[in-house]
PDB file of C-alpha atoms and ligand atoms in Angstrom:
ATOM      1  CA  MET A   1     138.512-174.801-278.860  1.00  0.00           C
ATOM      2  CA  LYS A   2     135.368-175.265-276.791  1.00  0.00           C
ATOM      3  CA  LYS A   3     137.218-176.861-273.867  1.00  0.00           C
ATOM      4  CA  LEU A   4     139.289-173.719-273.378  1.00  0.00           C
ATOM      5  CA  PHE A   5     136.140-171.782-272.529  1.00  0.00           C
ATOM      6  CA  ILE A   6     134.629-174.372-270.254  1.00  0.00           C
ATOM      7  CA  LEU A   7     137.640-174.517-267.964  1.00  0.00           C
ATOM      8  CA  PRO A   8     137.720-170.875-266.833  1.00  0.00           C
ATOM      9  CA  ILE A   9     133.947-170.881-266.344  1.00  0.00           C
ATOM     10  CA  ALA A  10     134.142-173.955-264.128  1.00  0.00           C
ATOM     11  CA  ALA A  11     136.896-172.322-262.088  1.00  0.00           C
ATOM     12  CA  VAL A  12     134.810-169.202-261.540  1.00  0.00           C
ATOM     13  CA  ALA A  13     131.758-171.276-260.597  1.00  0.00           C
ATOM     14  CA  LEU A  14     133.845-173.156-258.046  1.00  0.00           C
ATOM     15  CA  LEU A  15     135.123-169.919-256.517  1.00  0.00           C
ATOM     16  CA  VAL A  16     131.622-168.492-256.255  1.00  0.00           C
ATOM     17  CA  SER A  17     130.218-171.617-254.665  1.00  0.00           C
ATOM     18  CA  CYS A  18     133.020-171.693-252.094  1.00  0.00           C
ATOM     19  CA  LYS A  19     132.533-168.051-251.274  1.00  0.00           C
ATOM     20  CA  SER A  20     128.769-168.316-250.828  1.00  0.00           C
ATOM     21  CA  LYS A  21     129.245-171.283-248.493  1.00  0.00           C
ATOM     22  CA  THR A  22     131.225-169.248-246.004  1.00  0.00           C
ATOM     23  CA  THR A  23     129.016-166.171-246.198  1.00  0.00           C
ATOM     24  CA  THR A  24     125.681-167.981-245.858  1.00  0.00           C
ATOM     25  CA  GLU A  25     126.746-170.092-242.858  1.00  0.00           C
ATOM     26  CA  PRO A  26     124.303-169.150-240.087  1.00  0.00           C
ATOM     27  CA  VAL A  27     126.013-166.979-237.486  1.00  0.00           C
ATOM     28  CA  SER A  28     123.583-168.271-234.887  1.00  0.00           C
ATOM     29  CA  ASN A  29     125.253-171.700-234.832  1.00  0.00           C
ATOM     30  CA  LYS A  30     128.587-170.200-233.872  1.00  0.00           C
ATOM     31  CA  VAL A  31     129.722-171.791-230.627  1.00  0.00           C
ATOM     32  CA  VAL A  32     130.353-169.068-228.074  1.00  0.00           C
ATOM     33  CA  GLY A  33     130.863-171.006-224.867  1.00  0.00           C
ATOM     34  CA  VAL A  34     130.155-174.035-222.740  1.00  0.00           C
ATOM     35  CA  SER A  35     127.499-174.354-220.067  1.00  0.00           C
ATOM     36  CA  PRO A  36     128.551-175.143-216.472  1.00  0.00           C
ATOM     37  CA  SER A  37     129.622-178.765-216.071  1.00  0.00           C
ATOM     38  CA  PHE A  38     127.019-179.565-213.422  1.00  0.00           C
ATOM     39  CA  THR A  39     124.202-178.854-215.893  1.00  0.00           C
ATOM     40  CA  GLY A  40     125.589-181.385-218.353  1.00  0.00           C
ATOM     41  CA  LYS A  41     128.251-179.265-220.065  1.00  0.00           C
ATOM     42  CA  LYS A  42     126.997-178.531-223.554  1.00  0.00           C
ATOM     43  CA  GLN A  43     128.166-176.147-226.219  1.00  0.00           C
ATOM     44  CA  LEU A  44     126.347-172.835-226.328  1.00  0.00           C
ATOM     45  CA  THR A  45     125.694-171.149-229.639  1.00  0.00           C
ATOM     46  CA  GLU A  46     125.086-167.511-230.427  1.00  0.00           C
ATOM     47  CA  GLY A  47     121.509-168.434-231.397  1.00  0.00           C
ATOM     48  CA  MET A  48     120.793-170.109-228.059  1.00  0.00           C
ATOM     49  CA  ILE A  49     122.088-167.106-226.124  1.00  0.00           C
ATOM     50  CA  ALA A  50     120.000-164.765-228.298  1.00  0.00           C
ATOM     51  CA  GLN A  51     116.859-166.855-227.709  1.00  0.00           C
ATOM     52  CA  GLY A  52     117.527-166.921-223.976  1.00  0.00           C
ATOM     53  CA  LYS A  53     117.933-163.159-223.926  1.00  0.00           C
ATOM     54  CA  THR A  54     114.624-162.658-225.737  1.00  0.00           C
ATOM     55  CA  ILE A  55     112.747-164.851-223.251  1.00  0.00           C
ATOM     56  CA  PHE A  56     114.522-163.239-220.305  1.00  0.00           C
ATOM     57  CA  ASP A  57     113.783-159.695-221.537  1.00  0.00           C
ATOM     58  CA  ASN A  58     110.127-160.489-222.219  1.00  0.00           C
ATOM     59  CA  ARG A  59     109.239-162.704-219.270  1.00  0.00           C
ATOM     60  CA  CYS A  60     111.491-161.913-216.318  1.00  0.00           C
ATOM     61  CA  GLY A  61     110.803-158.206-215.844  1.00  0.00           C
ATOM     62  CA  LYS A  62     107.055-158.461-215.317  1.00  0.00           C
ATOM     63  CA  CYS A  63     106.940-158.718-211.511  1.00  0.00           C
ATOM     64  CA  HIS A  64     110.254-157.040-210.670  1.00  0.00           C
ATOM     65  CA  ASP A  65     113.025-155.237-212.519  1.00  0.00           C
ATOM     66  CA  LEU A  66     115.073-157.452-214.794  1.00  0.00           C
ATOM     67  CA  PRO A  67     117.681-159.017-212.539  1.00  0.00           C
ATOM     68  CA  ASN A  68     121.349-158.531-213.278  1.00  0.00           C
ATOM     69  CA  PRO A  69     122.837-161.867-214.390  1.00  0.00           C
ATOM     70  CA  LYS A  70     126.070-160.876-212.648  1.00  0.00           C
ATOM     71  CA  SER A  71     124.346-160.712-209.246  1.00  0.00           C
ATOM     72  CA  PHE A  72     124.325-164.517-208.877  1.00  0.00           C
ATOM     73  CA  SER A  73     126.685-167.434-209.405  1.00  0.00           C
ATOM     74  CA  ASP A  74     125.970-170.334-211.793  1.00  0.00           C
ATOM     75  CA  GLU A  75     124.890-172.421-208.781  1.00  0.00           C
ATOM     76  CA  LYS A  76     122.547-169.712-207.449  1.00  0.00           C
ATOM     77  CA  TRP A  77     120.925-169.318-210.855  1.00  0.00           C
ATOM     78  CA  VAL A  78     119.873-172.996-210.787  1.00  0.00           C
ATOM     79  CA  GLY A  79     117.742-172.391-207.697  1.00  0.00           C
ATOM     80  CA  ILE A  80     116.461-169.074-208.984  1.00  0.00           C
ATOM     81  CA  MET A  81     115.360-170.599-212.288  1.00  0.00           C
ATOM     82  CA  ASN A  82     113.673-173.472-210.463  1.00  0.00           C
ATOM     83  CA  ALA A  83     111.690-170.890-208.508  1.00  0.00           C
ATOM     84  CA  MET A  84     111.087-168.375-211.309  1.00  0.00           C
ATOM     85  CA  ALA A  85     110.405-170.585-214.339  1.00  0.00           C
ATOM     86  CA  PRO A  86     106.939-171.552-213.006  1.00  0.00           C
ATOM     87  CA  LYS A  87     106.220-167.915-212.131  1.00  0.00           C
ATOM     88  CA  ALA A  88     107.120-166.859-215.684  1.00  0.00           C
ATOM     89  CA  LYS A  89     105.310-169.927-217.067  1.00  0.00           C
ATOM     90  CA  LEU A  90     108.371-171.153-218.926  1.00  0.00           C
ATOM     91  CA  ASP A  91     108.637-174.716-220.166  1.00  0.00           C
ATOM     92  CA  ALA A  92     111.804-176.733-219.504  1.00  0.00           C
ATOM     93  CA  LYS A  93     113.377-175.710-222.803  1.00  0.00           C
ATOM     94  CA  GLN A  94     112.734-171.984-222.275  1.00  0.00           C
ATOM     95  CA  SER A  95     113.993-172.206-218.708  1.00  0.00           C
ATOM     96  CA  GLU A  96     117.210-173.798-219.921  1.00  0.00           C
ATOM     97  CA  LEU A  97     117.693-171.092-222.553  1.00  0.00           C
ATOM     98  CA  VAL A  98     117.241-168.371-219.922  1.00  0.00           C
ATOM     99  CA  TYR A  99     119.622-170.205-217.595  1.00  0.00           C
ATOM    100  CA  ASP A 100     122.213-170.451-220.369  1.00  0.00           C
ATOM    101  CA  TYR A 101     121.796-166.753-221.143  1.00  0.00           C
ATOM    102  CA  VAL A 102     122.186-165.508-217.556  1.00  0.00           C
ATOM    103  CA  THR A 103     125.117-167.783-216.722  1.00  0.00           C
ATOM    104  CA  PHE A 104     126.804-166.855-220.003  1.00  0.00           C
ATOM    105  CA  ASN A 105     126.598-163.226-218.869  1.00  0.00           C
ATOM    106  CA  ASN A 106     127.355-163.498-215.156  1.00  0.00           C
TER     107      ASN A 106
HETATM  108  C1  HEC B   1     104.857-163.834-211.508  1.00  0.00           C
HETATM  109  C2  HEC B   1     105.865-162.904-211.055  1.00  0.00           C
HETATM  110  C3  HEC B   1     107.324-163.193-211.366  1.00  0.00           C
HETATM  111  C4  HEC B   1     107.884-163.491-212.573  1.00  0.00           C
HETATM  112  C5  HEC B   1     107.208-163.615-213.939  1.00  0.00           C
HETATM  113  C6  HEC B   1     109.313-163.653-212.345  1.00  0.00           C
HETATM  114  N1  HEC B   1     109.610-163.428-211.035  1.00  0.00           N
HETATM  115 FE1  HEC B   1     111.442-163.391-210.174  1.00  0.00          FE
HETATM  116  N2  HEC B   1     110.629-162.985-208.388  1.00  0.00           N
HETATM  117  C7  HEC B   1     109.274-162.870-208.124  1.00  0.00           C
HETATM  118  C8  HEC B   1     109.064-162.650-206.705  1.00  0.00           C
HETATM  119  C9  HEC B   1     107.728-162.475-206.013  1.00  0.00           C
HETATM  120  C10 HEC B   1     110.359-162.615-206.117  1.00  0.00           C
HETATM  121  C11 HEC B   1     110.750-162.408-204.664  1.00  0.00           C
HETATM  122  C12 HEC B   1     110.310-163.531-203.772  1.00  0.00           C
HETATM  123  C13 HEC B   1     110.947-164.841-204.117  1.00  0.00           C
HETATM  124  O1  HEC B   1     112.185-164.942-204.083  1.00  0.00           O
HETATM  125  O2  HEC B   1     110.182-165.780-204.399  1.00  0.00           O
HETATM  126  C14 HEC B   1     111.301-162.812-207.196  1.00  0.00           C
HETATM  127  C15 HEC B   1     112.673-162.827-207.034  1.00  0.00           C
HETATM  128  C16 HEC B   1     113.571-162.992-208.061  1.00  0.00           C
HETATM  129  C17 HEC B   1     115.011-162.920-207.902  1.00  0.00           C
HETATM  130  C18 HEC B   1     115.770-162.632-206.622  1.00  0.00           C
HETATM  131  C19 HEC B   1     116.156-163.927-205.957  1.00  0.00           C
HETATM  132  C20 HEC B   1     117.058-163.711-204.763  1.00  0.00           C
HETATM  133  O3  HEC B   1     117.480-164.740-204.199  1.00  0.00           O
HETATM  134  O4  HEC B   1     117.339-162.567-204.415  1.00  0.00           O
HETATM  135  C21 HEC B   1     115.563-163.170-209.107  1.00  0.00           C
HETATM  136  C22 HEC B   1     117.040-163.200-209.477  1.00  0.00           C
HETATM  137  C23 HEC B   1     114.473-163.423-210.027  1.00  0.00           C
HETATM  138  N3  HEC B   1     113.280-163.289-209.375  1.00  0.00           N
HETATM  139  C24 HEC B   1     114.638-163.770-211.353  1.00  0.00           C
HETATM  140  C25 HEC B   1     113.584-163.997-212.233  1.00  0.00           C
HETATM  141  C26 HEC B   1     113.763-164.497-213.574  1.00  0.00           C
HETATM  142  C27 HEC B   1     115.091-164.846-214.219  1.00  0.00           C
HETATM  143  C28 HEC B   1     112.530-164.570-214.137  1.00  0.00           C
HETATM  144  C29 HEC B   1     112.174-165.054-215.529  1.00  0.00           C
HETATM  145  C30 HEC B   1     112.415-166.453-215.803  1.00  0.00           C
HETATM  146  C31 HEC B   1     111.575-164.121-213.130  1.00  0.00           C
HETATM  147  N4  HEC B   1     112.256-163.806-211.984  1.00  0.00           N
HETATM  148  C32 HEC B   1     110.217-164.002-213.328  1.00  0.00           C
HETATM  149  C33 HEC B   1     108.269-162.917-209.051  1.00  0.00           C
HETATM  150  C34 HEC B   1     108.413-163.167-210.396  1.00  0.00           C
END
């Protein structure tokens, strides 16, 4: 008699665990694009783009208005970031995140 009760409970537990797996998966790791091939072509995640946007919004509008990512090509943005990263005191990682953000949106 006992076994009859255990089975449905196990089935419910399995369903719940499957469901929570899909709902708790971090959205930020969702791949949303690929960076330009000349920068090494890597997958871009939602979280990386969000981080890049935060740095861009906070650090790139201090001396001038925030530039429009669409104003420059992927190639142009390489030179711009080389010039602007030191001005904004970004480290290599932050600079890359900003680059990924602007070229994702240009
Ligand atoms: C310390 C001040 C300062 C900060 C911070 C700064 N910039 Fe600039 N930016 C300048 C100056 C000055 C110019 C114009 C002269 C030049 O091109 O060097 C400029 C020009 C630009 C231009 C125009 C380039 C062109 O060819 O027309 C872009 C785009 C730009 N910045 C992007 C950024 C981004 C992105 C960041 C953040 C990573 C940033 N800037 C942070 C000072 C700054």
